CSV table of C-alpha atoms and ligand atoms in Angstrom, one decimal:
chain,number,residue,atom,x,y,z
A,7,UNK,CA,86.5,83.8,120.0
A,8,UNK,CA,84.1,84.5,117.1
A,9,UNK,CA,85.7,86.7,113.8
A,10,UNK,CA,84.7,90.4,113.8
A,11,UNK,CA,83.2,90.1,110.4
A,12,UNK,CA,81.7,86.9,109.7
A,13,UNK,CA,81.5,85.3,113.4
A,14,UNK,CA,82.9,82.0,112.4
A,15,UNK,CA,85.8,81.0,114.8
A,16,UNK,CA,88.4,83.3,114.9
A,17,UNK,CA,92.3,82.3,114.4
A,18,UNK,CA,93.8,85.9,116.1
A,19,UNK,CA,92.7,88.9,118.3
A,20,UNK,CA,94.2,92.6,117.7
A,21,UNK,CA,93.6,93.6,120.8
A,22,UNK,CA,94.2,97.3,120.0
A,23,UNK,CA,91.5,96.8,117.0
A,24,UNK,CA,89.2,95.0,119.8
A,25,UNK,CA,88.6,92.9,117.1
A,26,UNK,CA,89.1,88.9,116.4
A,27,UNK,CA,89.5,87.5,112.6
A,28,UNK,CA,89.0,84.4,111.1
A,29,UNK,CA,91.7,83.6,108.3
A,30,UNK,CA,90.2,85.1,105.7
A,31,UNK,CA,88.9,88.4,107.2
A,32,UNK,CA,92.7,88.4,109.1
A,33,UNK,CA,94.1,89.0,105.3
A,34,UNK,CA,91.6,91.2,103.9
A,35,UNK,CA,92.6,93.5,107.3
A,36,UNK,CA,96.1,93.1,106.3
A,37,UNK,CA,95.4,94.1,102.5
A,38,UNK,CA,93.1,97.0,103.8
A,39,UNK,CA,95.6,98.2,106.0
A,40,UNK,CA,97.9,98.8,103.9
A,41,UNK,CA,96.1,100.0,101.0
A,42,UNK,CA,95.2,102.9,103.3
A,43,UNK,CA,98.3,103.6,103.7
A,44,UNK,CA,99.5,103.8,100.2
A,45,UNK,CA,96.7,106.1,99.5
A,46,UNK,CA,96.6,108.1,102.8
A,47,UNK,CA,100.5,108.8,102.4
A,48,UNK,CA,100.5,108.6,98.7
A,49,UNK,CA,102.9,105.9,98.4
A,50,UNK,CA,102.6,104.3,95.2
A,51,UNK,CA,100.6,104.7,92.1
A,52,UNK,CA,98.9,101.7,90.5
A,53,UNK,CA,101.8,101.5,87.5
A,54,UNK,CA,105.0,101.9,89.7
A,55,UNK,CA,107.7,99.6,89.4
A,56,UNK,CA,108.5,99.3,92.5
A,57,UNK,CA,111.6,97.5,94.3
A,58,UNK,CA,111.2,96.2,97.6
A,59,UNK,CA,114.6,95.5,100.1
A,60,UNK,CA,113.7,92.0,101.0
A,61,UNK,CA,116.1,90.8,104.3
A,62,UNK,CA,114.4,87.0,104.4
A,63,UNK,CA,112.1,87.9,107.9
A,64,UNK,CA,108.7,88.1,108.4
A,65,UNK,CA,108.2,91.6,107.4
A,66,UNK,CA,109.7,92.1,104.4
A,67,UNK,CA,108.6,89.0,102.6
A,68,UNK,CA,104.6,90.1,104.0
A,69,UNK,CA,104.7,93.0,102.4
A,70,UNK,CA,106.3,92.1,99.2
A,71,UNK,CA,103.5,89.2,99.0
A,72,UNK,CA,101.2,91.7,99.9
A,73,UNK,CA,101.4,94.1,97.5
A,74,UNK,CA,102.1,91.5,94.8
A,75,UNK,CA,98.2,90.2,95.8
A,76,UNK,CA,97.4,94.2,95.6
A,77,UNK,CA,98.5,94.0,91.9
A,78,UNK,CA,101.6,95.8,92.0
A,79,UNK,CA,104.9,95.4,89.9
A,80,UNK,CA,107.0,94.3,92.4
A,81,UNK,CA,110.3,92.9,92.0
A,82,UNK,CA,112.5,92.2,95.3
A,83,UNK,CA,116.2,93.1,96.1
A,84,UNK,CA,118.2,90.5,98.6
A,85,UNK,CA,121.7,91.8,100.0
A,86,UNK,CA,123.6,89.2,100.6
A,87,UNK,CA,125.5,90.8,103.9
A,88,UNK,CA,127.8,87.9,104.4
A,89,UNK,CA,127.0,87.2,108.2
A,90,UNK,CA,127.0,83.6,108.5
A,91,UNK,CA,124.6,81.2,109.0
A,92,UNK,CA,122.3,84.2,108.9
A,93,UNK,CA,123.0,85.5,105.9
A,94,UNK,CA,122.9,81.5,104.3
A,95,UNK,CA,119.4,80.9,105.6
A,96,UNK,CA,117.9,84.7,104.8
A,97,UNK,CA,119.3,84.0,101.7
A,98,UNK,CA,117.6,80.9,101.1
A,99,UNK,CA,114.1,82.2,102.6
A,100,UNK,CA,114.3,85.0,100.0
A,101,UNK,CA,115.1,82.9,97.2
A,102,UNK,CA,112.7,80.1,98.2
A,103,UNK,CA,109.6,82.8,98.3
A,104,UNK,CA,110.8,84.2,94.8
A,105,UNK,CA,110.4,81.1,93.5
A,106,UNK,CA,107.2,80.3,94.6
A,107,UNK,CA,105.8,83.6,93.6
A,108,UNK,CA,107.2,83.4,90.7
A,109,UNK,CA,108.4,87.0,91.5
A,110,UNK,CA,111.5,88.7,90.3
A,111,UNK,CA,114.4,88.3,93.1
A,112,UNK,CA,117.4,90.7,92.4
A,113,UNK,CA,120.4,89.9,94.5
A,114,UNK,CA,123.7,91.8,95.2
A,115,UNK,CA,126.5,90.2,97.4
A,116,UNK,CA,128.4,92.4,98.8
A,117,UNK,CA,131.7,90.1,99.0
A,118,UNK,CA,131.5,89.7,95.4
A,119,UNK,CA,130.5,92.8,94.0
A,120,UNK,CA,132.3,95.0,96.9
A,121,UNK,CA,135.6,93.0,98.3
A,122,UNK,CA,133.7,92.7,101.8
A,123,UNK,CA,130.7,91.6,104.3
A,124,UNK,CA,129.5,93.4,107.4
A,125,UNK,CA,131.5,91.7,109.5
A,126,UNK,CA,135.1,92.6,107.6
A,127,UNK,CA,134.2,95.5,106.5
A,128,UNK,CA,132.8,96.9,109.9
A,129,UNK,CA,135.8,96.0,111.8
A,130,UNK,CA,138.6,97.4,108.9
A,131,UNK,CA,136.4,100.8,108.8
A,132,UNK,CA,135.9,100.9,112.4
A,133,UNK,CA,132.9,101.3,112.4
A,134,UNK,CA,129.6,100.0,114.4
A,135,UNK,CA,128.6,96.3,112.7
A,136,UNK,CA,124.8,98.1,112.0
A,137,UNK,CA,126.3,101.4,111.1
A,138,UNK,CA,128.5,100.0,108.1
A,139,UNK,CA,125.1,97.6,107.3
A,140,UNK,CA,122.9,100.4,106.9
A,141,UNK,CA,124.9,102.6,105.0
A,142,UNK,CA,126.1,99.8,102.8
A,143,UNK,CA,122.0,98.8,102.4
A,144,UNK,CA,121.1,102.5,101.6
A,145,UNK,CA,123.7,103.0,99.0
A,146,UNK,CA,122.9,99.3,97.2
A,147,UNK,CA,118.9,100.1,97.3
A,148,UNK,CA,119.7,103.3,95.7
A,149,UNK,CA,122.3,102.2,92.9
A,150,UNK,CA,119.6,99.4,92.2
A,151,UNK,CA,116.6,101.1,92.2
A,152,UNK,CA,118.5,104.1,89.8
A,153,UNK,CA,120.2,101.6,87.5
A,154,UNK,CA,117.1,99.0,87.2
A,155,UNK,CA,114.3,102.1,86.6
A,156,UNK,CA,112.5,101.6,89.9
A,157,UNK,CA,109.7,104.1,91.0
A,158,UNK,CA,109.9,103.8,94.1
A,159,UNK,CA,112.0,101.3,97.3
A,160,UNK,CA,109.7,99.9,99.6
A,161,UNK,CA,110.9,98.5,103.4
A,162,UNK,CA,108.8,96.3,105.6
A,163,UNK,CA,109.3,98.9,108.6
A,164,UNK,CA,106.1,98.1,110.8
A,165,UNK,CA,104.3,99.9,113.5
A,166,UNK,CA,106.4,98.6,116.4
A,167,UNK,CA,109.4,99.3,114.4
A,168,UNK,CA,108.6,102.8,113.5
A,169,UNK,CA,107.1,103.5,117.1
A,170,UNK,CA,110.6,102.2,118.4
A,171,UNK,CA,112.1,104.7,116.4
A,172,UNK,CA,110.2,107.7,117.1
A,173,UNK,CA,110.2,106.5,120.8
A,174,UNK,CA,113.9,107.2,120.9
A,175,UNK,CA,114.0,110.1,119.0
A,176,UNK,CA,111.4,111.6,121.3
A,177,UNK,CA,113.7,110.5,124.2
A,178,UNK,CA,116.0,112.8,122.8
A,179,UNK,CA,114.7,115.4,121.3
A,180,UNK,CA,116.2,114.7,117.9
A,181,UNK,CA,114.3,116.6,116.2
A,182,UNK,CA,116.5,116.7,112.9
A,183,UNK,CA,115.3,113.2,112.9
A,184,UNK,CA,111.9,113.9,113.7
A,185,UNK,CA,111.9,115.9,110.6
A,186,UNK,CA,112.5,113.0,108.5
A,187,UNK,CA,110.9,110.3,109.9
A,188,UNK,CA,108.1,110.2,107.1
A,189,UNK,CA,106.5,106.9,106.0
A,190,UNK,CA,107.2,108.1,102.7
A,191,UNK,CA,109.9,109.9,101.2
A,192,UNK,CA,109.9,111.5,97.8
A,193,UNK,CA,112.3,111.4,95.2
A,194,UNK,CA,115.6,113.7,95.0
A,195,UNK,CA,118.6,114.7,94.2
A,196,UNK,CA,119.2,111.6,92.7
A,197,UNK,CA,117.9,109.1,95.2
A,198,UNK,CA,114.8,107.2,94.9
A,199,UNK,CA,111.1,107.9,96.5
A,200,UNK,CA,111.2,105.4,99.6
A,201,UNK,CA,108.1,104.2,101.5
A,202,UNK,CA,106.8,102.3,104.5
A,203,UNK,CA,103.7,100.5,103.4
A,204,UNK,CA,102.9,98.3,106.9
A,205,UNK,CA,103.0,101.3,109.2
A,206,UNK,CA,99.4,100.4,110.0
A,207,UNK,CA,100.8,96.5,110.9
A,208,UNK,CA,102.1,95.5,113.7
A,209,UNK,CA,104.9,92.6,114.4
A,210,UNK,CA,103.1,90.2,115.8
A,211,UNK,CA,100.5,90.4,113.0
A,212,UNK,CA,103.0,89.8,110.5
A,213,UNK,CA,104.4,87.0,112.2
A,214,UNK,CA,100.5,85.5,111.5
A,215,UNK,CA,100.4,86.9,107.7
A,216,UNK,CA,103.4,84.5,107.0
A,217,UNK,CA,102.1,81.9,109.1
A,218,UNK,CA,98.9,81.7,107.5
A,219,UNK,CA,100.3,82.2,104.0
A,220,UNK,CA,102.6,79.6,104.4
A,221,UNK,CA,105.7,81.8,104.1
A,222,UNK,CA,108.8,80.5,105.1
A,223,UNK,CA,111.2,83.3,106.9
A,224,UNK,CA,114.2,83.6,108.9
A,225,UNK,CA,112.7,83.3,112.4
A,226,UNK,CA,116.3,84.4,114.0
A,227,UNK,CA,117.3,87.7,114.7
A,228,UNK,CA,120.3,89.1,113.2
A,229,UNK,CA,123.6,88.1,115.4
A,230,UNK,CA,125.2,91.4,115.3
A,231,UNK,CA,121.7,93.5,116.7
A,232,UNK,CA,122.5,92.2,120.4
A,233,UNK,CA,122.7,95.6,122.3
A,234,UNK,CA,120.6,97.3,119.7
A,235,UNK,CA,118.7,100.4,121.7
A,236,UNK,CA,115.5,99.9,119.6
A,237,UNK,CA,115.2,96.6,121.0
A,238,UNK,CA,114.5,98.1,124.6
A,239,UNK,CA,112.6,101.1,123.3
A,240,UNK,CA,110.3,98.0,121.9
A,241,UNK,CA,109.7,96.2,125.2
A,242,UNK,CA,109.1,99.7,126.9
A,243,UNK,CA,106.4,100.5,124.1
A,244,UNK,CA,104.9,96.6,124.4
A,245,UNK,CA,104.7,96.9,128.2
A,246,UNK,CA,102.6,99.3,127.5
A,247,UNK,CA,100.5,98.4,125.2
A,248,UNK,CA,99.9,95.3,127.5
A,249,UNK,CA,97.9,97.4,129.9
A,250,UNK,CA,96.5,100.0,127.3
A,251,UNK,CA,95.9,98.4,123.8
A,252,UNK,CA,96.3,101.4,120.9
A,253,UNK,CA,99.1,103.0,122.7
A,254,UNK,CA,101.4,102.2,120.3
A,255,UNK,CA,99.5,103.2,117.2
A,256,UNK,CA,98.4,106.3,118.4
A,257,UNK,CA,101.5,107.4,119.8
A,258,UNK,CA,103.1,107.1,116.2
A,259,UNK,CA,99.9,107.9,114.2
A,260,UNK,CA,99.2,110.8,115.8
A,261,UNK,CA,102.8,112.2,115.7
A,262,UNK,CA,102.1,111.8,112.1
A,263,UNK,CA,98.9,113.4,112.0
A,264,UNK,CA,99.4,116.2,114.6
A,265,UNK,CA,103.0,116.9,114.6
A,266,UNK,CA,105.5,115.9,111.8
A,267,UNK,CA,105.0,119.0,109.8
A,268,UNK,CA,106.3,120.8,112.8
A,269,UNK,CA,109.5,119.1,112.5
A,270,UNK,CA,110.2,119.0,108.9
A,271,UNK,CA,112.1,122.5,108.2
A,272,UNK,CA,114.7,120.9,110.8
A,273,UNK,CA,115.7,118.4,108.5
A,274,UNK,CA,115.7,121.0,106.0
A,275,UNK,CA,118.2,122.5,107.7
A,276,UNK,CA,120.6,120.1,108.1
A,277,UNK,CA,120.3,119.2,104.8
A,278,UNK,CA,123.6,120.3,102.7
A,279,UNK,CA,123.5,120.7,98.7
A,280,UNK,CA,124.6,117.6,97.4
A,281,UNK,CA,127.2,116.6,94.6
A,282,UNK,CA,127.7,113.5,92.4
A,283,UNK,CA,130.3,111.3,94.1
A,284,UNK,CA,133.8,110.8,92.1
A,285,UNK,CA,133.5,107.3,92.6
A,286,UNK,CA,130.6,106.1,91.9
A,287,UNK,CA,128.3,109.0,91.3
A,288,UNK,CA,125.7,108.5,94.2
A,289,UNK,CA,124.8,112.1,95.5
A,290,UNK,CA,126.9,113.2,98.5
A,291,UNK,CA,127.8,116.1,100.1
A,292,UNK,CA,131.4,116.3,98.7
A,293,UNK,CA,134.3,114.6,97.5
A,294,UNK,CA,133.8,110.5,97.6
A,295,UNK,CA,130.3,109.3,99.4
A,296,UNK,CA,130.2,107.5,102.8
A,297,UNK,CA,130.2,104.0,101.3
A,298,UNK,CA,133.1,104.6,98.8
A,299,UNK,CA,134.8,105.7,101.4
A,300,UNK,CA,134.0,102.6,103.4
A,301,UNK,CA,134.7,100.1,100.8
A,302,UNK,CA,137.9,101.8,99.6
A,303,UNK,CA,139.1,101.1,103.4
A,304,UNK,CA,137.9,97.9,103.6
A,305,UNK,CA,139.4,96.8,101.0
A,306,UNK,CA,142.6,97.8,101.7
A,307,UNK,CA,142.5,96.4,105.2
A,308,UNK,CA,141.2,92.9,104.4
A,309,UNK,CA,144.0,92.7,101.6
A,310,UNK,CA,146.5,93.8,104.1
B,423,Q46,S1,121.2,93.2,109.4
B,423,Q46,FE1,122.6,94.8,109.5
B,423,Q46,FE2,120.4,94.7,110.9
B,423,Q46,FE3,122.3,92.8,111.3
B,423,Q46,S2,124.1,94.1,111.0
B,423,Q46,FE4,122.6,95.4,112.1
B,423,Q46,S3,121.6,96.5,110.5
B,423,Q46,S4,121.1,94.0,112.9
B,423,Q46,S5,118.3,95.2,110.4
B,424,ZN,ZN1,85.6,86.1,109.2
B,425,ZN,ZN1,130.4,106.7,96.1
């Protein structure tokens, strides 16, 4: 197995590439993929300061090492979610890379800033473990990107992630969804641009980037995504791509290219005129926000 490039011995295949790579040319790929995707979906400008949500796996911590080798200003943020021996050794990962980098590592625990973790706060709201997480994620990216002066919150979504997604959606015919799943969304109404720099990376190929660049990350998944559906939409999507390498890629870079537009005044549609919340001034479509509303039930649950 010879590298595509230089023909010394190679260290991976990416079979949908038909291409091998020795270490080197494996991290120059990486670089170049996602430099064209900053540029081909405009993501960031050279003097951005940009944030990225940093969860302690493999993703995350690639592309924030990434795009610190690319030059950029990049600072991280680490939620500390309170789930266990998960959260303690994310945590740790996060902090640990930081260091090393000597990169700027924001944190915000939610127990100590909010009165409550995932699992809590979940149960007191009634609401799905992931369904509280994500809502309490979006709203702490967006407070810290607005109050810190970030340009722009980057996540380490991959291909097989955002193939997953658009796999389901396509399942269903959500296509209010459809309509917003962009690799980049611009800023408004008071919440931050947000973009999706490894869309051109797969899992598996970030797995290596750490590998190779000695990063440490949290290998385990997350206790409370048992069940997940985007976990099965991912074995369907790698079962194929077993048989026909590229499926994957082109199934979600083509949706991209050759449909997305079509889909976008859906979300427009569903899109209400939002207001500043009376809590804590986050935009929403009335009254208190979704996560105020979450934390002001939490709270009084877990004190009860
Ligand atoms: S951290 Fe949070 Fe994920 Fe865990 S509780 Fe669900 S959403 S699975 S990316
Ligand atoms: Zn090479
Ligand atoms: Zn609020």
């Amino acid at each position: 197995m010879k590298c595509r490039v230089c023909r010394e011995p190679a260290i991976i295949d990416v079979r949908r590439q038909n291409a091998n790579y020795c270490t080197e040319h494996f991290l120059r790929m990486c670089r170049d993929q996602v430099t064209k995707a900053i540029e081909r979906h405009d993501m960031l400008s050279p003097g951005d300061a940009v944030l990225v949500a940093v969860s302690g796996g493999k993703d995350s911590l690639a592309l924030w090492d990434l795009l610190l080798d690319l030059g950029y200003r990049a600072d991280g943020l680490y939620i500390g979610l309170g789930i266990g021996e998960y959260s303690d050794a994310s945590g740790a990962c996060a902090r640990a890379f930081a260091e090393a980098r000597d990169a700027t590592l924001v944190e915000v625990d939610l127990r100590t800033r909010y009165g409550f973790d995932i699992p809590n706060g979940a149960k007191a709201a009634r609401r799905a473990p992931c369904s509280a997480c994500g809502l309490a994620k979006r709203h702490v990216f967006d407070e810290a990107a607005r109050l810190g002066g970030y340009d722009v919150v980057v996540t380490g979504h991959n291909l097989d992630d955002e193939a997953a997604v658009l796999f389901g959606n396509v399942l269903r015919w959500q296509t209010e969804y459809l309509g917003r799943q962009q690799p980049v969304l611009p800023a408004r109404d008071g919440f931050p641009k947000k973009a999706k720099p490894l869309i051109r990376l797969g899992e598996r190929e970030m797995a290596a980037y750490c590998v190779v660049r000695g990063i440490d990350y949290i290998v385990e998944e997350c206790p409370m995504a048992a069940g997940n559906r985007h976990l099965g939409y991912k074995e369907a999507l790698n079962q194929l791509e077993a048989t026909s390498p590229g499926t994957k890629f082109a199934f979600y870079h083509e949706f991209l290219d050759k449909a997305a537009e079509r889909f976008v005044g859906e979300a427009d549609d569903a899109r209400e005129a939002l207001v500043a919340c009376d809590s804590c001034g986050a935009p929403t479509p009335s009254g208190t926000c979704a996560f105020c509303r979450l934390t002001a039930r939490a709270q009084v649950e877990i004190r009860a």
